[in-house]
CSV table of C-alpha atoms and ligand atoms in Angstrom, one decimal:
chain,number,residue,atom,x,y,z
T,15,MET,CA,38.9,-7.5,-11.7
T,16,ASP,CA,42.2,-7.8,-9.9
T,17,LYS,CA,43.2,-10.0,-7.0
T,18,LEU,CA,46.0,-9.5,-4.6
T,19,VAL,CA,48.3,-12.4,-3.6
T,20,VAL,CA,50.2,-12.3,-0.4
T,21,GLU,CA,52.9,-14.8,0.6
T,22,GLY,CA,53.1,-14.8,4.4
T,23,GLY,CA,56.0,-15.0,6.7
T,24,LYS,CA,58.1,-11.9,6.0
T,25,ARG,CA,59.0,-9.5,8.8
T,26,LEU,CA,58.3,-6.0,7.7
T,27,LYS,CA,61.0,-3.4,8.2
T,28,GLY,CA,61.7,0.1,6.9
T,29,ASN,CA,60.0,3.4,6.2
T,30,VAL,CA,56.5,4.1,5.0
T,31,VAL,CA,55.1,7.5,4.2
T,32,ILE,CA,51.5,8.0,5.2
T,33,SER,CA,49.2,9.5,2.5
T,34,GLY,CA,46.6,12.3,3.0
T,35,ALA,CA,43.4,11.3,4.7
T,36,LYS,CA,40.7,10.0,2.4
T,37,ASN,CA,38.0,10.9,4.9
T,38,SER,CA,39.3,14.5,5.2
T,39,ALA,CA,39.9,15.0,1.5
T,40,LEU,CA,36.3,13.9,0.5
T,41,PRO,CA,34.3,16.5,2.5
T,42,ILE,CA,37.0,19.2,1.8
T,43,LEU,CA,36.7,18.6,-2.0
T,44,ALA,CA,32.9,18.9,-1.6
T,45,ALA,CA,33.4,22.1,0.4
T,46,THR,CA,35.2,23.7,-2.5
T,47,LEU,CA,31.7,24.1,-4.1
T,48,LEU,CA,30.8,26.7,-1.4
T,49,THR,CA,32.5,29.4,-3.5
T,50,GLU,CA,32.8,30.1,-7.2
T,51,LYS,CA,36.5,30.8,-6.7
T,52,GLU,CA,39.4,28.5,-7.1
T,53,SER,CA,40.7,26.3,-4.2
T,54,VAL,CA,43.9,24.3,-4.2
T,55,ILE,CA,44.0,21.2,-2.0
T,56,GLU,CA,47.3,19.4,-1.4
T,57,ASN,CA,48.1,16.0,0.0
T,58,VAL,CA,45.0,14.5,-1.7
T,59,PRO,CA,45.6,10.7,-1.9
T,60,GLN,CA,45.2,9.1,-5.3
T,61,LEU,CA,42.3,6.7,-4.6
T,62,ARG,CA,39.2,5.4,-6.3
T,63,ASP,CA,36.9,7.4,-4.0
T,64,ILE,CA,38.8,10.6,-4.7
T,65,THR,CA,38.4,10.0,-8.5
T,66,THR,CA,34.7,9.5,-8.0
T,67,MET,CA,34.4,12.8,-6.1
T,68,ILE,CA,36.4,14.6,-8.8
T,69,ARG,CA,34.0,13.1,-11.4
T,70,ILE,CA,31.0,14.4,-9.5
T,71,LEU,CA,32.5,17.9,-9.1
T,72,ARG,CA,33.1,17.9,-12.9
T,73,ASN,CA,29.6,16.7,-13.6
T,74,LEU,CA,28.3,19.5,-11.4
T,75,GLY,CA,30.2,22.0,-13.7
T,76,ALA,CA,33.4,22.6,-11.7
T,77,LYS,CA,36.7,22.8,-13.4
T,78,VAL,CA,39.0,20.3,-11.7
T,79,THR,CA,42.7,19.5,-12.3
T,80,GLN,CA,44.7,16.9,-10.5
T,81,GLN,CA,48.5,16.8,-10.6
T,82,ASP,CA,50.0,14.2,-8.3
T,83,ASP,CA,48.6,14.9,-4.8
T,84,VAL,CA,47.4,18.5,-5.7
T,85,VAL,CA,43.8,19.0,-6.7
T,86,THR,CA,42.6,22.4,-8.0
T,87,VAL,CA,38.9,23.1,-8.1
T,88,LYS,CA,37.3,26.1,-9.7
T,89,PRO,CA,33.5,25.7,-9.5
T,90,GLY,CA,32.7,29.0,-11.3
T,91,ARG,CA,29.3,30.8,-11.2
T,92,GLN,CA,27.1,28.1,-12.8
T,93,ILE,CA,27.1,24.8,-11.0
T,94,LYS,CA,24.3,22.3,-11.1
T,95,HIS,CA,22.5,21.2,-7.9
T,96,VAL,CA,21.9,17.5,-8.8
T,97,ALA,CA,24.4,14.7,-8.1
T,98,PRO,CA,23.2,11.7,-10.0
T,99,TYR,CA,22.7,8.1,-8.8
T,100,ARG,CA,25.5,6.6,-11.0
T,101,TYR,CA,28.1,8.3,-8.9
T,102,VAL,CA,26.4,8.3,-5.5
T,103,SER,CA,25.7,4.6,-5.7
T,104,VAL,CA,29.4,3.8,-5.8
T,105,MET,CA,30.4,6.1,-2.9
T,106,ARG,CA,28.3,6.8,0.2
T,107,ALA,CA,30.4,9.8,1.0
T,108,SER,CA,28.8,11.7,-1.9
T,109,VAL,CA,26.1,12.5,0.7
T,110,CYS,CA,28.4,15.3,1.9
T,111,LEU,CA,27.7,17.2,-1.3
T,112,LEU,CA,24.2,18.0,0.1
T,113,GLY,CA,25.5,20.6,2.7
T,114,PRO,CA,27.7,22.7,0.3
T,115,LEU,CA,25.1,22.6,-2.6
T,116,LEU,CA,22.3,23.6,-0.3
T,117,GLY,CA,24.4,26.3,1.4
T,118,ARG,CA,25.5,27.9,-1.8
T,119,LEU,CA,22.5,27.3,-4.2
T,120,LYS,CA,19.7,26.9,-1.6
T,121,GLN,CA,18.8,23.7,-3.4
T,122,ALA,CA,20.4,20.3,-3.7
T,123,GLU,CA,19.5,16.9,-5.0
T,124,VAL,CA,21.6,13.9,-4.2
T,125,SER,CA,20.7,10.4,-4.7
T,126,MET,CA,19.8,8.7,-1.4
T,127,PRO,CA,22.7,6.4,-0.4
T,128,GLY,CA,21.6,2.7,-0.5
T,129,GLY,CA,22.6,-0.4,1.4
T,130,CYS,CA,26.1,-0.9,2.6
T,131,VAL,CA,27.9,-4.1,3.6
T,132,ILE,CA,29.0,-2.6,6.9
T,133,GLY,CA,25.3,-2.3,8.0
T,134,LEU,CA,22.5,0.2,8.0
T,135,ARG,CA,23.7,3.7,7.4
T,136,PRO,CA,20.9,6.2,7.7
T,137,ILE,CA,21.1,9.9,7.0
T,138,ASP,CA,18.4,11.1,9.3
T,139,LEU,CA,20.8,13.3,11.3
T,140,HIS,CA,22.0,15.1,8.1
T,141,LEU,CA,18.4,15.8,7.1
T,142,LYS,CA,17.4,16.9,10.6
T,143,GLY,CA,20.2,19.5,10.5
T,144,PHE,CA,19.1,20.9,7.1
T,145,GLU,CA,15.5,21.1,8.3
T,146,SER,CA,16.6,23.1,11.3
T,147,PHE,CA,17.9,25.8,8.9
T,148,GLY,CA,14.4,26.0,7.4
T,149,ALA,CA,15.1,23.7,4.4
T,150,LYS,CA,12.2,21.5,3.0
T,151,ILE,CA,13.3,18.0,2.4
T,152,LYS,CA,11.6,15.5,0.1
T,153,ILE,CA,12.7,12.0,-0.8
T,154,GLU,CA,11.5,11.2,-4.3
T,155,HIS,CA,12.5,8.6,-6.8
T,156,GLY,CA,15.4,7.6,-4.6
T,157,ASN,CA,16.7,11.1,-4.4
T,158,VAL,CA,17.0,13.5,-1.4
T,159,GLN,CA,15.8,16.9,-2.5
T,160,ALA,CA,16.5,19.8,-0.2
T,161,GLU,CA,15.3,23.4,-0.9
T,162,ALA,CA,15.1,26.6,1.1
T,163,LYS,CA,14.2,30.2,0.3
T,164,LYS,CA,16.8,31.2,2.8
T,165,LEU,CA,18.8,29.4,5.4
T,166,LYS,CA,18.7,30.5,9.0
T,167,GLY,CA,21.3,29.5,11.6
T,168,ALA,CA,19.9,27.3,14.4
T,169,ASP,CA,20.8,25.3,17.5
T,170,ILE,CA,21.0,21.7,16.3
T,171,TYR,CA,21.5,18.6,18.4
T,172,LEU,CA,23.3,16.0,16.2
T,173,GLY,CA,23.6,13.0,18.6
T,174,GLY,CA,22.2,9.7,17.2
T,175,PRO,CA,21.7,6.2,18.6
T,176,PHE,CA,25.4,5.5,18.1
T,177,GLY,CA,26.7,8.9,19.2
T,178,SER,CA,27.8,11.6,16.9
T,179,SER,CA,28.0,11.4,13.1
T,180,VAL,CA,31.1,12.5,11.2
T,181,LEU,CA,29.5,13.3,7.9
T,182,ALA,CA,26.3,14.8,9.4
T,183,THR,CA,28.5,17.2,11.4
T,184,ALA,CA,30.5,18.0,8.2
T,185,ASN,CA,27.4,18.5,6.2
T,186,VAL,CA,25.7,20.8,8.7
T,187,MET,CA,28.9,22.7,9.3
T,188,MET,CA,29.4,23.4,5.6
T,189,CYS,CA,25.9,24.5,5.1
T,190,ALA,CA,25.9,26.7,8.2
T,191,THR,CA,28.9,28.7,6.8
T,192,LEU,CA,26.5,30.5,4.4
T,193,ALA,CA,23.3,30.5,6.6
T,194,GLU,CA,22.1,33.7,8.2
T,195,GLY,CA,23.1,34.1,11.8
T,196,VAL,CA,24.7,31.7,14.2
T,197,THR,CA,24.5,27.9,14.2
T,198,ARG,CA,25.4,25.8,17.2
T,199,ILE,CA,26.0,22.1,16.6
T,200,GLU,CA,25.7,20.1,19.9
T,201,SER,CA,26.9,16.6,20.2
T,202,ALA,CA,29.1,17.3,17.1
T,203,ALA,CA,31.6,14.7,16.0
T,204,CYS,CA,35.2,15.5,17.3
T,205,GLU,CA,37.2,13.5,14.6
T,206,PRO,CA,40.4,15.1,13.3
T,207,GLU,CA,38.7,15.1,9.9
T,208,ILE,CA,36.1,17.6,11.2
T,209,VAL,CA,38.9,19.8,12.5
T,210,ASP,CA,40.6,19.6,9.1
T,211,LEU,CA,37.4,20.6,7.3
T,212,ALA,CA,36.8,23.5,9.8
T,213,ASN,CA,40.3,24.7,9.1
T,214,PHE,CA,39.7,24.7,5.4
T,215,LEU,CA,36.3,26.5,5.8
T,216,ASN,CA,38.0,29.1,7.9
T,217,ALA,CA,40.7,29.6,5.3
T,218,MET,CA,37.8,30.2,2.9
T,219,GLY,CA,36.6,33.0,5.1
T,220,ALA,CA,34.1,31.1,7.2
T,221,LYS,CA,33.7,31.6,11.0
T,222,VAL,CA,33.8,28.2,12.6
T,223,LYS,CA,34.8,27.8,16.3
T,224,GLY,CA,35.0,24.8,18.5
T,225,ALA,CA,35.8,22.1,15.9
T,226,GLY,CA,37.3,19.1,17.7
T,227,SER,CA,34.9,19.5,20.6
T,228,HIS,CA,31.3,18.5,21.0
T,229,LEU,CA,30.0,22.0,20.5
T,230,ILE,CA,30.7,23.8,17.2
T,231,GLU,CA,29.6,27.3,16.6
T,232,ILE,CA,29.4,28.8,13.1
T,233,GLU,CA,28.6,32.4,12.3
T,234,GLY,CA,27.2,32.6,8.8
T,235,VAL,CA,28.9,34.8,6.3
T,236,GLN,CA,27.6,36.2,3.0
T,237,LYS,CA,30.3,34.8,0.8
T,238,LEU,CA,33.3,32.5,0.9
T,239,HIS,CA,36.5,32.7,-1.2
T,240,GLY,CA,38.9,30.1,-2.5
T,241,ALA,CA,41.7,28.8,-0.3
T,242,HIS,CA,44.9,26.7,-0.2
T,243,HIS,CA,44.8,23.7,2.2
T,244,ARG,CA,47.0,20.7,3.0
T,245,VAL,CA,45.0,17.6,4.0
T,246,ILE,CA,46.0,15.9,7.3
T,247,PRO,CA,47.7,12.4,7.2
T,248,ASP,CA,45.4,9.4,7.1
T,249,ARG,CA,45.1,8.1,10.6
T,250,ILE,CA,43.5,4.9,9.5
T,251,GLU,CA,46.2,4.1,6.9
T,252,ALA,CA,48.8,4.9,9.6
T,253,GLY,CA,47.0,2.6,12.0
T,254,THR,CA,46.9,-0.2,9.5
T,255,TYR,CA,50.7,0.0,9.1
T,256,MET,CA,51.1,0.0,12.9
T,257,VAL,CA,49.1,-3.3,13.0
T,258,ALA,CA,51.3,-4.6,10.0
T,259,SER,CA,54.4,-4.0,12.2
T,260,ALA,CA,52.7,-5.7,15.2
T,261,ILE,CA,51.5,-8.7,13.3
T,262,THR,CA,54.8,-9.4,11.5
T,263,HIS,CA,56.9,-8.6,14.6
T,264,GLY,CA,58.3,-5.9,12.4
T,265,ASP,CA,60.1,-2.6,12.7
T,266,ILE,CA,58.4,0.1,10.8
T,267,TYR,CA,59.0,3.8,10.7
T,268,LEU,CA,55.9,5.8,9.9
T,269,GLU,CA,56.6,9.1,8.3
T,270,ASP,CA,54.2,12.0,7.9
T,271,CYS,CA,51.7,10.7,10.5
T,272,ILE,CA,50.2,12.5,13.5
T,273,PRO,CA,50.6,9.9,16.3
T,274,GLU,CA,48.1,11.7,18.6
T,275,HIS,CA,45.4,10.9,16.1
T,276,ASN,CA,46.0,7.2,16.9
T,277,ASN,CA,46.2,7.4,20.7
T,278,ALA,CA,43.5,4.8,21.2
T,279,LEU,CA,45.2,2.3,18.9
T,280,ILE,CA,48.7,3.0,20.3
T,281,ASP,CA,47.4,2.5,23.8
T,282,LYS,CA,45.9,-0.9,22.9
T,283,LEU,CA,48.9,-2.0,20.9
T,284,SER,CA,51.2,-1.0,23.7
T,285,GLU,CA,49.1,-3.1,26.1
T,286,ALA,CA,49.5,-6.0,23.6
T,287,GLY,CA,53.3,-5.5,23.9
T,288,VAL,CA,54.2,-3.4,20.8
T,289,SER,CA,56.7,-0.6,21.4
T,290,PHE,CA,56.4,2.9,20.1
T,291,LYS,CA,59.1,5.6,19.8
T,292,ARG,CA,58.3,9.1,18.8
T,293,LEU,CA,61.0,10.5,16.5
T,294,GLY,CA,59.9,14.1,16.0
T,295,GLU,CA,56.5,15.5,15.5
T,296,ARG,CA,55.5,13.4,12.5
T,297,LYS,CA,57.6,10.3,12.7
T,298,LEU,CA,56.9,7.2,14.8
T,299,ARG,CA,58.8,3.9,15.1
T,300,VAL,CA,56.6,0.9,15.7
T,301,THR,CA,58.3,-2.4,16.8
T,302,GLY,CA,56.4,-5.6,17.1
T,303,LYS,CA,57.4,-8.2,19.7
T,304,LYS,CA,57.2,-12.0,19.3
T,305,ALA,CA,55.2,-12.4,22.5
T,306,LEU,CA,51.9,-10.5,22.1
T,307,ARG,CA,49.4,-10.3,24.9
T,308,SER,CA,45.6,-10.5,24.5
T,309,VAL,CA,43.6,-7.3,24.7
T,310,ASP,CA,39.9,-6.2,24.7
T,311,VAL,CA,38.8,-3.4,22.4
T,312,THR,CA,35.5,-1.4,22.1
T,313,THR,CA,35.0,0.9,19.1
T,314,LEU,CA,33.4,4.2,19.7
T,315,ALA,CA,33.5,7.7,18.3
T,316,TYR,CA,36.8,9.6,18.4
T,317,PRO,CA,39.0,9.8,20.6
T,318,ALA,CA,38.1,6.2,21.4
T,319,PHE,CA,39.1,3.2,19.3
T,320,PRO,CA,37.9,3.8,15.7
T,321,THR,CA,35.5,1.4,13.9
T,322,ASP,CA,37.7,1.8,10.8
T,323,LEU,CA,40.5,-0.1,12.6
T,324,GLN,CA,38.3,-2.8,14.1
T,325,ALA,CA,38.9,-5.4,11.3
T,326,GLN,CA,42.7,-4.8,11.2
T,327,MET,CA,42.9,-5.1,15.0
T,328,MET,CA,40.9,-8.4,14.8
T,329,ALA,CA,43.5,-9.7,12.3
T,330,LEU,CA,46.1,-9.1,14.9
T,331,MET,CA,44.0,-10.8,17.6
T,332,THR,CA,43.7,-14.0,15.5
T,333,VAL,CA,47.4,-14.7,16.2
T,334,THR,CA,47.6,-13.2,19.7
T,335,PRO,CA,47.6,-16.0,22.4
T,336,GLY,CA,44.7,-16.1,24.8
T,337,ILE,CA,41.2,-14.7,24.6
T,338,ASN,CA,40.7,-11.3,22.9
T,339,VAL,CA,37.4,-9.5,22.8
T,340,ILE,CA,36.3,-6.8,20.4
T,341,THR,CA,33.0,-5.0,20.6
T,342,GLU,CA,31.7,-2.8,17.8
T,343,LYS,CA,29.6,0.1,18.9
T,344,ILE,CA,29.4,2.2,15.7
T,345,TYR,CA,28.3,-0.4,13.1
T,346,PRO,CA,27.0,-3.4,15.0
T,347,ASP,CA,27.0,-5.5,11.8
T,348,ARG,CA,30.5,-4.6,10.6
T,349,PHE,CA,31.9,-8.2,10.8
T,350,MET,CA,31.9,-9.5,7.3
T,351,HIS,CA,35.6,-10.2,7.7
T,352,ILE,CA,35.1,-12.9,10.4
T,353,SER,CA,34.0,-15.7,8.1
T,354,GLU,CA,36.9,-15.0,5.8
T,355,LEU,CA,39.5,-14.9,8.6
T,356,ASN,CA,38.0,-18.2,9.9
T,357,ARG,CA,38.7,-19.7,6.5
T,358,MET,CA,42.3,-18.9,7.2
T,359,GLY,CA,42.2,-20.9,10.4
T,360,SER,CA,41.3,-18.2,13.0
T,361,ARG,CA,39.0,-18.9,15.9
T,362,ILE,CA,36.5,-16.1,16.1
T,363,PHE,CA,33.1,-16.4,17.6
T,364,LEU,CA,30.5,-13.7,17.2
T,365,GLU,CA,27.8,-13.0,19.8
T,366,GLY,CA,25.7,-9.9,18.9
T,367,SER,CA,28.2,-7.1,18.2
T,368,THR,CA,30.9,-8.7,20.3
T,369,ALA,CA,33.6,-11.0,18.7
T,370,VAL,CA,35.6,-13.3,20.9
T,371,VAL,CA,38.9,-14.1,19.2
T,372,THR,CA,41.0,-17.0,20.6
T,373,GLY,CA,44.5,-16.6,19.3
T,374,VAL,CA,45.9,-19.5,17.2
T,375,LYS,CA,49.5,-20.5,16.6
T,376,ARG,CA,49.3,-20.0,12.9
T,377,LEU,CA,47.0,-19.0,10.1
T,378,SER,CA,47.1,-20.7,6.7
T,379,GLY,CA,46.8,-18.9,3.4
T,380,ALA,CA,43.5,-19.3,1.5
T,381,PRO,CA,41.5,-17.6,-1.2
T,382,VAL,CA,39.3,-15.0,0.5
T,383,MET,CA,36.8,-12.4,-0.5
T,384,ALA,CA,37.1,-8.7,0.4
T,385,SER,CA,33.7,-7.3,1.4
T,386,ASP,CA,34.6,-3.7,2.3
T,387,LEU,CA,37.6,-1.4,2.5
T,388,ARG,CA,38.7,-2.1,6.0
T,389,ALA,CA,37.8,-5.8,5.9
T,390,SER,CA,40.1,-6.1,2.9
T,391,ALA,CA,42.9,-4.5,4.8
T,392,ALA,CA,42.4,-7.0,7.6
T,393,LEU,CA,42.7,-9.9,5.1
T,394,VAL,CA,46.0,-8.4,3.7
T,395,LEU,CA,47.3,-8.2,7.3
T,396,ALA,CA,46.3,-11.8,8.0
T,397,GLY,CA,47.9,-12.8,4.7
T,398,LEU,CA,51.2,-11.3,5.8
T,399,VAL,CA,51.6,-13.8,8.6
T,400,ALA,CA,49.7,-16.8,7.2
T,401,GLU,CA,51.6,-19.9,6.0
T,402,GLY,CA,51.6,-20.0,2.2
T,403,CYS,CA,49.7,-17.7,-0.1
T,404,THR,CA,46.5,-15.8,0.5
T,405,GLU,CA,44.5,-14.6,-2.5
T,406,ILE,CA,42.3,-11.6,-1.8
T,407,HIS,CA,39.6,-11.3,-4.4
T,408,ARG,CA,37.5,-8.1,-5.1
T,409,VAL,CA,40.6,-6.0,-4.4
T,410,TYR,CA,38.8,-2.9,-5.8
T,411,HIS,CA,37.6,-2.3,-2.2
T,412,LEU,CA,41.2,-1.7,-1.1
T,413,ASP,CA,41.8,0.7,-4.0
T,414,ARG,CA,39.0,2.9,-2.6
T,415,GLY,CA,41.1,3.8,0.5
T,416,TYR,CA,44.7,2.6,0.5
T,417,GLU,CA,47.1,4.5,-1.8
T,418,ARG,CA,49.7,2.3,-3.5
T,419,ILE,CA,49.3,-0.4,-0.9
T,420,GLU,CA,51.3,-3.2,-2.6
T,421,GLU,CA,54.1,-0.7,-3.4
T,422,LYS,CA,54.3,0.4,0.2
T,423,LEU,CA,54.2,-3.1,1.6
T,424,ILE,CA,56.8,-4.4,-0.9
T,425,SER,CA,59.1,-1.5,0.1
T,426,LEU,CA,58.8,-2.9,3.7
T,427,GLY,CA,59.8,-6.3,2.6
T,428,ALA,CA,56.4,-8.0,2.0
T,429,LYS,CA,55.8,-10.5,-0.8
T,430,ILE,CA,52.6,-9.2,-2.4
T,431,TRP,CA,51.5,-8.9,-6.0
T,432,ARG,CA,48.4,-8.1,-8.1
T,433,GLU,CA,47.0,-10.5,-10.6
T,434,LYS,CA,44.2,-10.2,-13.2
T,435,GLU,CA,41.4,-12.6,-12.4
U,502,LIG,N1,24.1,7.5,11.9
U,502,LIG,C1,22.7,7.7,12.2
U,502,LIG,N2,22.1,8.7,11.4
U,502,LIG,C2,22.8,9.5,10.5
U,502,LIG,C3,24.1,9.3,10.3
U,502,LIG,C4,24.8,8.3,11.1
U,502,LIG,O1,22.1,7.0,13.0
U,502,LIG,O2,22.1,10.3,10.0
U,502,LIG,C5,24.8,6.5,12.7
U,502,LIG,C6,25.5,5.5,11.8
U,502,LIG,O3,24.6,4.5,11.3
U,502,LIG,C7,26.6,5.0,12.7
U,502,LIG,C8,27.0,6.2,13.5
U,502,LIG,O4,25.9,7.1,13.4
U,502,LIG,O5,26.1,4.0,13.6
U,502,LIG,C9,28.2,6.9,13.0
U,502,LIG,O6,28.2,7.0,11.6
U,502,LIG,P1,28.8,8.3,10.9
U,502,LIG,O7,27.7,9.1,10.4
U,502,LIG,O8,29.8,9.0,11.8
U,502,LIG,O9,29.6,7.7,9.7
U,502,LIG,P2,29.8,8.5,8.3
U,502,LIG,O10,30.1,9.9,8.6
U,502,LIG,O11,28.8,8.1,7.3
U,502,LIG,C10,32.5,8.3,8.4
U,502,LIG,C11,33.5,7.6,7.6
U,502,LIG,C12,33.5,6.1,7.8
U,502,LIG,C13,33.6,5.8,9.3
U,502,LIG,C14,32.5,6.5,10.1
U,502,LIG,C15,32.7,6.4,11.6
U,502,LIG,C16,33.8,9.1,5.7
U,502,LIG,C17,33.7,9.4,4.3
U,502,LIG,N3,33.4,8.0,6.2
U,502,LIG,O12,31.2,7.8,7.9
U,502,LIG,O13,34.6,5.6,7.1
U,502,LIG,O14,33.5,4.4,9.5
U,502,LIG,O15,32.6,8.0,9.8
U,502,LIG,O16,33.9,6.8,12.0
U,502,LIG,O17,34.3,10.0,6.5
U,502,LIG,C18,35.8,4.1,5.9
U,502,LIG,O18,36.7,4.9,5.6
U,502,LIG,O19,36.1,2.8,5.6
U,502,LIG,C19,34.5,4.4,6.4
U,502,LIG,C20,33.5,3.6,6.4
């Protein structure tokens, strides 16, 4: 296993190119199974989760090639309908295979995703959606089995206790493209990744309208064909580099990012005193100031502040003078990073799903343990400003979601390296 070592104290400056969005690429790769024909997906980030998805597609019988950021998938006529536990257990997002497999083959069996360090992550909304199409669902031997003689479009309300669900919306939308008649998804997720997936489905010949709003309408078609698609930039990676600039009082130019996808973060960072300058459609300059002001943040579904940037924002708050408050409304238990940040000298107090962060003058480097992808990113950010060296263990979490992170940070002037444990 590898660990990352960060020596704090460098001001980050320069250009960083944002990679394709992991959370767009994963469902889009799953959606390629909706046809036997070949699809070509560009701007696919080279990440552990993507490698896992490619392995699953191959295991199901698809021919997949990967050349740099281009992935070509040709599922062919004969694909299997079972995605085994050994893959699903390492990546929850495998659940988004259910929709395309059920849509195309009228049967799907995917291992039920298990526990997750960021809290309970049920899939009841996904299953409710499939049942509305007339599918029979069974959970046996740890697997979700879905089967239908035929799928009929339906009106489906997908709101859950924490609002809309991204992958449930993706799953139901993918399945509906091949269901008979019209499906209306109410309380659909509005995330940019849903719009990206809908654009890909429409390029395949699907009839999806309204993606990006809470009401998505899909008119089922008999068959889909292959398509070419370019994945949108990763707004969470972009957001992480924005925080990197803020926390190091840096001056970073983000290239190939879509600033509107990060409006909630930009708004909060501006309130904290960070300045932003748009330089064309896909370029943004982010300049951190020495004197940061405290802010309060609540995570909610898009377009509000994303849960996937909560840990990174908390890292910034640890060195922002005054009292900062952060409330997590998507995953109330997503706070594994707090105890690790406190080992570095931060002052964070957790009450329910609200963390109160009192800014300190300095953090001090320490050995810390990464628990999940975004928590790991927060520890790297904290390490960038801590005195001395921070060792981040279990770095494989980071490799699931940040493409070439050390290389990108080094090019911005950070002192960071990987060591074998
Ligand atoms: N929920 C239910 N029932 C369901 C599904 C979800 O109650 O059937 C709840 C969840 O427990 C949570 C809320 O609904 O409280 C929202 O979860 P959602 O379903 O939107 O999460 P997801 O689709 O499984 C995606 C991202 C996550 C990101 C969340 C929220 C992918 C592959 N994953 O997960 O990304 O945190 O949306 O935005 O798209 C990450 O990249 O680090 C990551 C965890």
